[in-house]
Tab-separated table of C-alpha atoms in Angstrom:
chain	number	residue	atom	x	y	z
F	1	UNK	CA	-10.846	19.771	1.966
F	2	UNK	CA	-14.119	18.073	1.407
F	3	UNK	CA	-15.963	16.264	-1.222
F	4	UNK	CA	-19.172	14.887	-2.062
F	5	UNK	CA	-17.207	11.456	-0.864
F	6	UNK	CA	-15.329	12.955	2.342
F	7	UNK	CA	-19.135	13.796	3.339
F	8	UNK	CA	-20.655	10.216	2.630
F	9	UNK	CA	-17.590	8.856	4.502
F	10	UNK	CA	-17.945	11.508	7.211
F	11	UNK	CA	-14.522	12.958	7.589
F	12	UNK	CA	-13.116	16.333	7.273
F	13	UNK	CA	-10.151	16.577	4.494
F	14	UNK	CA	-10.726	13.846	1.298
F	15	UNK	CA	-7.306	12.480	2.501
F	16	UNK	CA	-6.854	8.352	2.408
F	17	UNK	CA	-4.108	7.017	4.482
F	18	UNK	CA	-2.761	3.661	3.325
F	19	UNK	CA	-0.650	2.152	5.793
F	20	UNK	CA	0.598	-1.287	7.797
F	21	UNK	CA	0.395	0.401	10.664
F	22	UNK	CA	-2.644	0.339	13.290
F	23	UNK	CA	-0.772	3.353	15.029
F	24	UNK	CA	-0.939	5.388	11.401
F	25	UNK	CA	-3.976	4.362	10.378
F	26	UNK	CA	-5.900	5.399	13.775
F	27	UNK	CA	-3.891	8.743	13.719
F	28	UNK	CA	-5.405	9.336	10.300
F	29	UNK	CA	-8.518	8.577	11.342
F	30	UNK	CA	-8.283	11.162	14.424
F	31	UNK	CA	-7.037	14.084	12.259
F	32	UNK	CA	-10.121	13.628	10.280
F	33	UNK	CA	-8.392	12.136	7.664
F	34	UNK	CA	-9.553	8.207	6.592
F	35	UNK	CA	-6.935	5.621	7.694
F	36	UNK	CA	-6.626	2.205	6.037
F	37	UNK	CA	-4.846	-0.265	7.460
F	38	UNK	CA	-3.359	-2.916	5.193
F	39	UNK	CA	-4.096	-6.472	6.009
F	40	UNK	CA	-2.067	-8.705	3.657
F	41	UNK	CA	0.517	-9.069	6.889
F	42	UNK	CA	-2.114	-11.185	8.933
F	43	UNK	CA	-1.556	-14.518	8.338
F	44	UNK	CA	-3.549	-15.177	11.754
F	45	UNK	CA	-7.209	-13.931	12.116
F	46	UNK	CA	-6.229	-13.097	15.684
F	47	UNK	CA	-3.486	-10.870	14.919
F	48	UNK	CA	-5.832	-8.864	12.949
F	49	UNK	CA	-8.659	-9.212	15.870
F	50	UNK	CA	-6.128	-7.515	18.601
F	51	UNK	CA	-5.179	-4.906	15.626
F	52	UNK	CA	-8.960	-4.082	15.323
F	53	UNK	CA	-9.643	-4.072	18.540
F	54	UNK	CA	-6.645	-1.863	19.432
F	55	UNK	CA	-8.102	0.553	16.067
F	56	UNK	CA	-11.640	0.723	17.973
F	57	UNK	CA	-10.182	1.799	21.166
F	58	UNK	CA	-8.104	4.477	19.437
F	59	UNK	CA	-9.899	6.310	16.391
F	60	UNK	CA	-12.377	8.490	18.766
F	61	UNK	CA	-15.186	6.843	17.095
F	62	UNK	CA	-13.975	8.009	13.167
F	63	UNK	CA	-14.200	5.818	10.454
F	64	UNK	CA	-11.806	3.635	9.506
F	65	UNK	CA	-11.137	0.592	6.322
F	66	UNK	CA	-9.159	-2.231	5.858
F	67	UNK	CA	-6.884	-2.881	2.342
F	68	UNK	CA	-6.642	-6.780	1.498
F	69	UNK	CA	-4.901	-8.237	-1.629
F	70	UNK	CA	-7.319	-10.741	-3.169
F	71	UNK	CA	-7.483	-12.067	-6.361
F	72	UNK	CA	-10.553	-11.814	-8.649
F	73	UNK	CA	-10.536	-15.127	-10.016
F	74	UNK	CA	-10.258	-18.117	-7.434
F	75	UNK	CA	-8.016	-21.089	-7.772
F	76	UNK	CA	-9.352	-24.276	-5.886
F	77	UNK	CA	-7.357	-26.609	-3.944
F	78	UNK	CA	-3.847	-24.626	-4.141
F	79	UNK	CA	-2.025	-24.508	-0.729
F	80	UNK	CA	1.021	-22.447	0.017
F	81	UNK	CA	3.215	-25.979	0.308
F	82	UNK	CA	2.325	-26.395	-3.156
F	83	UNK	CA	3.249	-23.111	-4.245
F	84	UNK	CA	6.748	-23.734	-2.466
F	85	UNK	CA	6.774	-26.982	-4.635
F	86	UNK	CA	7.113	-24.728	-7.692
F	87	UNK	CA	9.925	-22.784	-6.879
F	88	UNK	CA	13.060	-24.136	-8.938
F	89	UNK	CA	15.999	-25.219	-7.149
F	90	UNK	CA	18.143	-22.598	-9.717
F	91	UNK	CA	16.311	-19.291	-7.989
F	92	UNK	CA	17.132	-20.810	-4.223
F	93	UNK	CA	20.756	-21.116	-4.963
F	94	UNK	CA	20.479	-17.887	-6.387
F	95	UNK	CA	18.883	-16.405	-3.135
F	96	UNK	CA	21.596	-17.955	-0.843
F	97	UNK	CA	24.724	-16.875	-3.226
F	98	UNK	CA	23.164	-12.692	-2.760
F	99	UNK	CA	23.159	-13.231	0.659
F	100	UNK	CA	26.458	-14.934	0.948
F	101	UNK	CA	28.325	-12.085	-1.252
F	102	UNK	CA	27.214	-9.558	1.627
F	103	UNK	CA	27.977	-12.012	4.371
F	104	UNK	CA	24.112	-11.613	5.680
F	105	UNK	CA	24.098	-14.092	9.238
F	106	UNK	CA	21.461	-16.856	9.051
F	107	UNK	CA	18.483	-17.245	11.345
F	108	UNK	CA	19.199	-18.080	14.839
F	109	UNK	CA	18.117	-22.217	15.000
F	110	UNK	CA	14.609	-22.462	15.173
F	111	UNK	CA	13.554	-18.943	14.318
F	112	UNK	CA	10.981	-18.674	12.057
F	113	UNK	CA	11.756	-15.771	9.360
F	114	UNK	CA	9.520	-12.711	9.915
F	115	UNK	CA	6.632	-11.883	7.841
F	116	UNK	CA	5.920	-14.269	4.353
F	117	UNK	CA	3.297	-12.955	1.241
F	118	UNK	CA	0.497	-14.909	1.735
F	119	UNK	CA	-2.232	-12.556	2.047
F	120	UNK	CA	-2.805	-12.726	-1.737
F	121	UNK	CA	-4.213	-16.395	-1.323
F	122	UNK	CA	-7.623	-16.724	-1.482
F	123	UNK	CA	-8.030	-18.467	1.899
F	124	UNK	CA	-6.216	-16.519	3.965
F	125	UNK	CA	-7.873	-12.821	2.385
F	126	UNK	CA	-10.930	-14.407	3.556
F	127	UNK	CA	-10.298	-15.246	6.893
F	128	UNK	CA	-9.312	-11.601	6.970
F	129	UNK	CA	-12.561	-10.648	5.800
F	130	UNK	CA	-14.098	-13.023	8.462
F	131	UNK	CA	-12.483	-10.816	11.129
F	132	UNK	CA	-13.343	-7.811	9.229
F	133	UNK	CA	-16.761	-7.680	8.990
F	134	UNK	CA	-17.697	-8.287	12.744
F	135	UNK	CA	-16.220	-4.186	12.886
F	136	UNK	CA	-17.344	-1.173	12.073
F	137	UNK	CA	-15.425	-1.116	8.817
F	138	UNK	CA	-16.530	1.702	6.220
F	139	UNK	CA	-13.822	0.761	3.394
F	140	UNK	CA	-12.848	-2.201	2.058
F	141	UNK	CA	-10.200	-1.574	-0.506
F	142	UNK	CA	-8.139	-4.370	-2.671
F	143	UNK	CA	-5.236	-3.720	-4.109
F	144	UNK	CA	-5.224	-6.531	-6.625
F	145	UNK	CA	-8.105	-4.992	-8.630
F	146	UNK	CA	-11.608	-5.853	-8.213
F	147	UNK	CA	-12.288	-8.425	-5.106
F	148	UNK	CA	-14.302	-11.729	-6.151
F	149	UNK	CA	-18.146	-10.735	-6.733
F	150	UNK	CA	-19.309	-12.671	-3.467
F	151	UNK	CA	-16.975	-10.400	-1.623
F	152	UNK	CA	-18.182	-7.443	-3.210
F	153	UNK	CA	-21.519	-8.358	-2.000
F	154	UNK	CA	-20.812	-9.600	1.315
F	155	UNK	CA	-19.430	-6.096	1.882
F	156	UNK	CA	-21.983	-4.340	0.601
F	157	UNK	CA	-24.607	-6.319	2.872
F	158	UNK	CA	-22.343	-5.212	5.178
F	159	UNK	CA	-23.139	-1.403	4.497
F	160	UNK	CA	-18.868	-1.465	3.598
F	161	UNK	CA	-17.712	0.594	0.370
F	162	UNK	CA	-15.931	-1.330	-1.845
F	163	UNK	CA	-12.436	0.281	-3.427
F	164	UNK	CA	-10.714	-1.138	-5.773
F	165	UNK	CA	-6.872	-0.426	-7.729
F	166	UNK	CA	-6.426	0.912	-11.102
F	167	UNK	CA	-3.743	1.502	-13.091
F	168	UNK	CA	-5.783	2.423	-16.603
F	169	UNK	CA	-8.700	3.563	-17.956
F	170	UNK	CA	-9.236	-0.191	-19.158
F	171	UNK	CA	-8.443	-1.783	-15.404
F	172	UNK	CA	-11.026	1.211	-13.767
F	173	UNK	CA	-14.084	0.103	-16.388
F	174	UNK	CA	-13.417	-3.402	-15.506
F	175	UNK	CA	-14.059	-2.008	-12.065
F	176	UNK	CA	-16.966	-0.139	-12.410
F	177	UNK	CA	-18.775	-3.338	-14.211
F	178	UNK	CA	-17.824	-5.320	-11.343
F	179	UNK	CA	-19.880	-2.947	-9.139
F	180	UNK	CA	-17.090	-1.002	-6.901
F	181	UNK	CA	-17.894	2.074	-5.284
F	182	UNK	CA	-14.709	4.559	-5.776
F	183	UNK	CA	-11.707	3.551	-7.648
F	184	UNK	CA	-8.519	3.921	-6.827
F	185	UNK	CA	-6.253	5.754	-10.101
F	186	UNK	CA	-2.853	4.894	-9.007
F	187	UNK	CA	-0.336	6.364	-10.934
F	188	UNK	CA	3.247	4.983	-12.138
F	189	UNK	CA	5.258	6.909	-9.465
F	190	UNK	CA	3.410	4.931	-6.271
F	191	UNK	CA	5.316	2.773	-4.230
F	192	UNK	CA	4.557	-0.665	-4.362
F	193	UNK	CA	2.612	-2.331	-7.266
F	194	UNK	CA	2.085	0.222	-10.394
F	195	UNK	CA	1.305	0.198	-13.538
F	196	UNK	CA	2.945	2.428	-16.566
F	197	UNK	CA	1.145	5.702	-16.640
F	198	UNK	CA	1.287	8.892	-14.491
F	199	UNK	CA	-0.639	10.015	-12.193
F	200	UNK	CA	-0.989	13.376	-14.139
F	201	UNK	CA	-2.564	11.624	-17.374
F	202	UNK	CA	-4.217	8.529	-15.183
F	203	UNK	CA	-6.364	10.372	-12.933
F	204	UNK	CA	-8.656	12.287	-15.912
F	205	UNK	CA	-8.728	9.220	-17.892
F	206	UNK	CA	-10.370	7.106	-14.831
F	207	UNK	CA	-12.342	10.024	-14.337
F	208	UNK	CA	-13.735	10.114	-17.674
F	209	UNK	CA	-14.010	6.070	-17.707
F	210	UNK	CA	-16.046	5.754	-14.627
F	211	UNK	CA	-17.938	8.821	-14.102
F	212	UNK	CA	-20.130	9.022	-11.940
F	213	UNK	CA	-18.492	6.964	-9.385
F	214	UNK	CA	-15.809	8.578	-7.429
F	215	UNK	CA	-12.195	8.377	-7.950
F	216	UNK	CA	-9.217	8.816	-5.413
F	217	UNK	CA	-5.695	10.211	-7.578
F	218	UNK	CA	-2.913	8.070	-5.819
F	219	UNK	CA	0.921	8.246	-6.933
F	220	UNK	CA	3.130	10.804	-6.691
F	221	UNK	CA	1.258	13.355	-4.026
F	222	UNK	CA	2.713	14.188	-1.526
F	223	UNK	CA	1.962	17.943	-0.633
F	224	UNK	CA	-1.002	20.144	-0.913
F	225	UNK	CA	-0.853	21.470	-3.759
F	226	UNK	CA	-0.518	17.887	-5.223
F	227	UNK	CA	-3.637	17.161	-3.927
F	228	UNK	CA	-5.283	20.569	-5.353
F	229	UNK	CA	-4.368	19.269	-8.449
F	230	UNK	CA	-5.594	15.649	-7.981
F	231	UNK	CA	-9.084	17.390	-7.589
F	232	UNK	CA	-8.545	19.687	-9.924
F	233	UNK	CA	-8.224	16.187	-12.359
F	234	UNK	CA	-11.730	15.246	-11.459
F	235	UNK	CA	-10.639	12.944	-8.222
F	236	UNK	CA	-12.525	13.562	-5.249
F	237	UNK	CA	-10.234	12.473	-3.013
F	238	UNK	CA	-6.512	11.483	-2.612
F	239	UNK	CA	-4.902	7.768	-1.555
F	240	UNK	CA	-1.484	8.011	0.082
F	241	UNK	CA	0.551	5.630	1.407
F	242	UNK	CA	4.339	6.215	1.078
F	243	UNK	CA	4.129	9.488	2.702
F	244	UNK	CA	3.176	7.712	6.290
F	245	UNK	CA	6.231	5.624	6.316
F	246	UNK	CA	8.508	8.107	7.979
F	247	UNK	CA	5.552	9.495	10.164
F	248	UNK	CA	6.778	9.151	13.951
F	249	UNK	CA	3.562	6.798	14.489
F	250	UNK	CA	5.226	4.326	11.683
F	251	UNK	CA	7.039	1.130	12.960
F	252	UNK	CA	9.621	-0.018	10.574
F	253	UNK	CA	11.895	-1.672	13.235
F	254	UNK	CA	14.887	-0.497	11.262
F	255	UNK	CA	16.545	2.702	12.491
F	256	UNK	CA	18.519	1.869	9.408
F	257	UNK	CA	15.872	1.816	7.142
F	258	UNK	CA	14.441	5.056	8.046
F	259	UNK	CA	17.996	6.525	7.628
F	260	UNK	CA	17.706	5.744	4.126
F	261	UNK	CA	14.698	6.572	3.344
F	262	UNK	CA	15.342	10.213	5.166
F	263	UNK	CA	18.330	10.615	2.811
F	264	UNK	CA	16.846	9.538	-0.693
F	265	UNK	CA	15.759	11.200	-3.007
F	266	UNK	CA	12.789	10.825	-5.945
F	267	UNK	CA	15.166	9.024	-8.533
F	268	UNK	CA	16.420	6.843	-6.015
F	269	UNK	CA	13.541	4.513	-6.257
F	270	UNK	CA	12.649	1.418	-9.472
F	271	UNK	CA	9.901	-0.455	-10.459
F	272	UNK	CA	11.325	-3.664	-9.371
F	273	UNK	CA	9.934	-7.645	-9.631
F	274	UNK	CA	12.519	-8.481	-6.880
F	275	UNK	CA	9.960	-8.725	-4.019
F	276	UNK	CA	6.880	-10.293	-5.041
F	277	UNK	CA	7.030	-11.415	-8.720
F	278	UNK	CA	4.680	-7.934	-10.157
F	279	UNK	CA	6.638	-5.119	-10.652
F	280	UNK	CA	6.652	-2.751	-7.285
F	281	UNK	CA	8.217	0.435	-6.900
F	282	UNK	CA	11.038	0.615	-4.045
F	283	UNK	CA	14.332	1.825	-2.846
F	284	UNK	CA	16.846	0.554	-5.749
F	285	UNK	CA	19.647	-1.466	-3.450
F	286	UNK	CA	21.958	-3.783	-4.112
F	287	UNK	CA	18.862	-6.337	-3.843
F	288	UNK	CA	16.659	-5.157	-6.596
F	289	UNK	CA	19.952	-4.864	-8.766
F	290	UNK	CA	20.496	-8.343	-8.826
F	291	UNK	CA	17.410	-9.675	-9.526
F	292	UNK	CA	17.856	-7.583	-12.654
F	293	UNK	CA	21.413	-8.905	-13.595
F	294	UNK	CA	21.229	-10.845	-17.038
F	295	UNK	CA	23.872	-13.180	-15.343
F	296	UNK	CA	21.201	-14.587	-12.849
F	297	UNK	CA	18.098	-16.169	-13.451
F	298	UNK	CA	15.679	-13.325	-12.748
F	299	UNK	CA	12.543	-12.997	-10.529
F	300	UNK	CA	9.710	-15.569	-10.665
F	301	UNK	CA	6.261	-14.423	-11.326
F	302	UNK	CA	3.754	-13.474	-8.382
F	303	UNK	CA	3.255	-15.570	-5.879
F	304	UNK	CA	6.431	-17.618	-5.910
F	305	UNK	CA	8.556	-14.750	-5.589
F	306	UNK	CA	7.229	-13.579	-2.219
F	307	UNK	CA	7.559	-17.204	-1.084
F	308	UNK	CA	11.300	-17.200	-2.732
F	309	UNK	CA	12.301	-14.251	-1.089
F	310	UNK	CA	10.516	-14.462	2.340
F	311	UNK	CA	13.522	-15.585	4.343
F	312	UNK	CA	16.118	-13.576	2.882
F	313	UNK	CA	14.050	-10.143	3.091
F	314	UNK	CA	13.644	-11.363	7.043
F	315	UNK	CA	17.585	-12.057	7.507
F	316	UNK	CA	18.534	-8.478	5.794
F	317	UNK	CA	15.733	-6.401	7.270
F	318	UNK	CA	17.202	-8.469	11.129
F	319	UNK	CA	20.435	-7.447	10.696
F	320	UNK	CA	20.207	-4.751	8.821
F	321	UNK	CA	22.519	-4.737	6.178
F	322	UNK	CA	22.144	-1.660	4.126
F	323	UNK	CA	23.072	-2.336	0.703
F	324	UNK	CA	20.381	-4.801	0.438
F	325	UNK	CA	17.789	-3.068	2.852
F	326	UNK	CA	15.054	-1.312	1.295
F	327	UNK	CA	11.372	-1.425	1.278
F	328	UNK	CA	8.352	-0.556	-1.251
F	329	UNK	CA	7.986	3.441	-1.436
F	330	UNK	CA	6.899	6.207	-4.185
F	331	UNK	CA	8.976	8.337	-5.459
F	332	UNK	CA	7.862	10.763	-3.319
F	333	UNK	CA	10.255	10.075	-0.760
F	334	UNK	CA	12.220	12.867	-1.939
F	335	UNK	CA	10.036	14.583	0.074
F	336	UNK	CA	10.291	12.329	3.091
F	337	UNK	CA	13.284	14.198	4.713
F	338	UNK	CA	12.433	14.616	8.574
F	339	UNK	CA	10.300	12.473	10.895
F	340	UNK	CA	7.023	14.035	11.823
F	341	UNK	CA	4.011	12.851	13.275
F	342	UNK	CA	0.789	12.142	11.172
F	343	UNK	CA	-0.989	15.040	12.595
F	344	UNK	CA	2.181	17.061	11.621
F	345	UNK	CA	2.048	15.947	8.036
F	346	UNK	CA	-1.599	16.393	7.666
F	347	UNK	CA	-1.441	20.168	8.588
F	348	UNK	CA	1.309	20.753	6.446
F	349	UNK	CA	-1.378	19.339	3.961
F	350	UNK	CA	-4.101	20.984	4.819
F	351	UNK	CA	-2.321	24.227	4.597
F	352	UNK	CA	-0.396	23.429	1.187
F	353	UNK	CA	-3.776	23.163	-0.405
F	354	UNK	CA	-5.192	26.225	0.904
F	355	UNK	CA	-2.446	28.159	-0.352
F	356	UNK	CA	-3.185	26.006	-3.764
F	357	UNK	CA	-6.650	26.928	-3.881
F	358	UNK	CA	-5.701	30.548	-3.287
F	359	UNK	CA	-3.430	30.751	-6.028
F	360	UNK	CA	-5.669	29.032	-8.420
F	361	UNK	CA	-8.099	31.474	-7.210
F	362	UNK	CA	-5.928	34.559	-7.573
F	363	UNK	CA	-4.922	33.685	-11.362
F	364	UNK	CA	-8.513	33.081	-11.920
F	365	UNK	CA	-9.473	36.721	-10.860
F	366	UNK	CA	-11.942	35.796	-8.197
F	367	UNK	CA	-9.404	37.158	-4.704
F	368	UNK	CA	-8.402	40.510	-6.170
C-alpha cells in the first residue's frame, strides 16, 4: 500500500493513525503504518516529554508525528481566566440542572476535574511545540487548519512536514498558499470536528485544488476497500482516527464507554456543538440532545464551550453514567464491533485492499 508519500515518509502501507493514545500511535508506527499522536490533552510540557520519550523507546525506530490544535490567527494577552470570565451565568445553571436530572455525583472535595480544552490556546500549542521539536518528529499536523506561518517555518527548519485540516476545496487552497505539505480532506462523516461535505465528493475536489501536493482522504474509511477508493480519488494516503478507539492498545478508562461504542451503529452518531462550541461528530446521548433542546440556551461558541463543559464531561465520564457518556467518533463505528489490537486491524486492512485492487483489476480485464 505505498505511495509516492508513504516512500518520502518511509513506511510501508499510506495508512495515518490519529489517536490520543501513545500506546496506538507507537503500534501504528510498528506495523509500518504512521501514528500521530494528538497533543491538545497536554496542558503540561512534561506530560508530553514522558509521552515522547515513552514513543521513542517504543516505535522500533519508525517515524512518528504529533497533531496540535492551533489557531492561525493569534490573539494577544487572552488567558484562560479570562475566557472563564465570558461564560454567562445562564449556560452554568444550565450545566448543573443536566447533571442534576441524571443524579450525576459531584467531585470528591478537592479533586480537580479531569482533562479541560485548552490546547487550542495559542500559548499552550506552543509549549507543545517547544517539547516537540527537540524529537525526531516527521509530521506535524493541525487540526484547526493551517498553523501560524512562524510555526510553519519553525517546522520546516526542523526538516518536520507540515499537515494541515480541510473540509473544502476553498479551506485546502487556503492551505496550499500558506505553504503546507499534504492536506488533510476530511470528510462530513469523521468524528470530531467536520465540515458539510463527504468524503466521496471532498477528496477529488482537494485533489484537484491542490495538486501537486499530496492529499490524505479522511472520514468515513474504515476498511480496505475504503481506502482503495480514497486512492482511487487522487489521495495518496488515508487519515484515520475513529477506527483506533476500540483497538485493545486504546485507553478510554470507561469499560462503559467501549460497551457503547461496540454496540452502535453508523446512524447512531451527530454533528454536535455540545462539547467544544464547533460542531463535532459523536455518539448522540442524552448530552448532545440537550444542548440541542430549544427550551435551553444552547452551546456557546468555541472556546467557551470546552471551558463550560470541562467539569461535567469529567463527573459523567468518572462515574459513568451512560445516557450522557459518549465521546467524539465517525460514523464508522458501525464497524467498530469487537476489540482488536492495532496490528489486528491493520491486516484486516491491508488485506481488504488487496482484495480491492484485485477486483478493480479483474473488472478492468488486466487478471483474466
Amino acid at each position: 500500500m505505498e505511495t509516492e508519500l508513504s516512500r518520502t515518509l518511509g513506511i510501508e502501507h499510506a495508512i495515518f493513525g490519529f489517536t490520543p493514545f501513545p500506546a496506538v500511535a507507537a503500534a501504528l508506527s510498528r506495523a509500518g503504518c504512521f501514528g500521530v499522536l494528538g497533543a491538545v490533552r497536554y496542558t503540561a510540557p512534561d506530560d508530553l516529554a514522558r509521552d515522547l520519550d515513552w514513543m521513542q523507546e517504543h516505535t522500533d525506530g519508525r517515524p512518528y508525528g504529533l497533531d496540535v490544535v492551533m489557531p492561525a490567527k493569534k490573539v494577544e494577552g487572552v488567558t484562560e481566566a479570562d475566557v472563564e470570565a465570558m461564560i454567562p451565568e445562564e449556560h452554568r445553571a444550565y450545566v448543573r440542572s443536566v447533571l442534576a436530572k441524571h443524579g450525576v455525583p459531584e467531585l470528591a472535595e478537592g479533586e480537580a476535574s479531569g482533562w479541560r480544552i485548552t490546547g487550542w490556546m495559542e500559548e499552550v500549542a506552543r509549549r507543545q511545540l517547544d517539547v516537540a521539536f527537540d524529537y525526531p518528529v516527521k509530521l506535524l499536523a493541525n487540526a484547526l487548519g493551517s498553523p501560524p506561518p512562524d510555526v510553519v517555518a519553525r517546522a520546516h527548519e526542523h526538516g518536520v512536514l507540515v499537515a494541515a485540516l480541510a473540509g473544502s476545496a476553498r479551506h485546502a487552497r487556503r492551505h496550499a498558499e500558506a505553504g503546507i505539505d499534504i492536506v488533510v480532506a476530511q470528510g462530513y462523516e469523521a468524528g470530531g470536528h467536520t465540515g458539510e461535505i463527504a468524503s466521496m465528493v471532498l477528496t477529488p475536489e482537494v485533489v484537484e485544488a491542490v495538486s501537486p501536493l499530496p492529499v490524505l482522504a479522511a472520514g468515513g474509511i474504515g476498511s480496505g476497500e475504503q481506502i482503495a477508493a480514497g486512492l482511487a480519488l487522487g489521495a495518496q494516503g488515508v487519515w484515520l482516527g475513529s477506527l483506533w478507539l476500540t483497538t485493545t492498545e486504546a485507553d478510554l478508562h470507561s469499560r462503559a464507554l467501549t460497551a457503547k461504542l461496540l454496540a452502535a451503529g453508523s446512524g447512531d452518531t451527530v454533528r454536535s456543538r455540545a462539547l467544544t462550541g464547533k460542531p463535532a461528530r459523536q455518539l448522540r446521548t442524552e448530552w448532545t440532545d440537550a444542548w440541542e433542546d430549544p427550551a435551553g440556551p444552547g452551546p456557546l461558541p468555541m472556546p467557551l464551550q470546552g471551558l463550560l463543559v470541562a467539569e461535567a464531561v469529567s463527573r459523567i465520564q468518572k462515574y459513568e453514567v451512560d445516557p450522557l457518556l459518549g465521546t467524539p467518533v465517525g460514523q464508522i463505528v458501525g464497524r467498530m464491533n469487537s476489540e482488536r489490537s492495532v496490528r489486528q486491524v491493520v491486516d484486516e486492512l491491508t488485506r481488504g485492499f488487496e482484495k480491492a485492487v484485485d477486483r478493480i483489476n479483474r473488472v478492468a480485464g488486466r487478471n483474466r
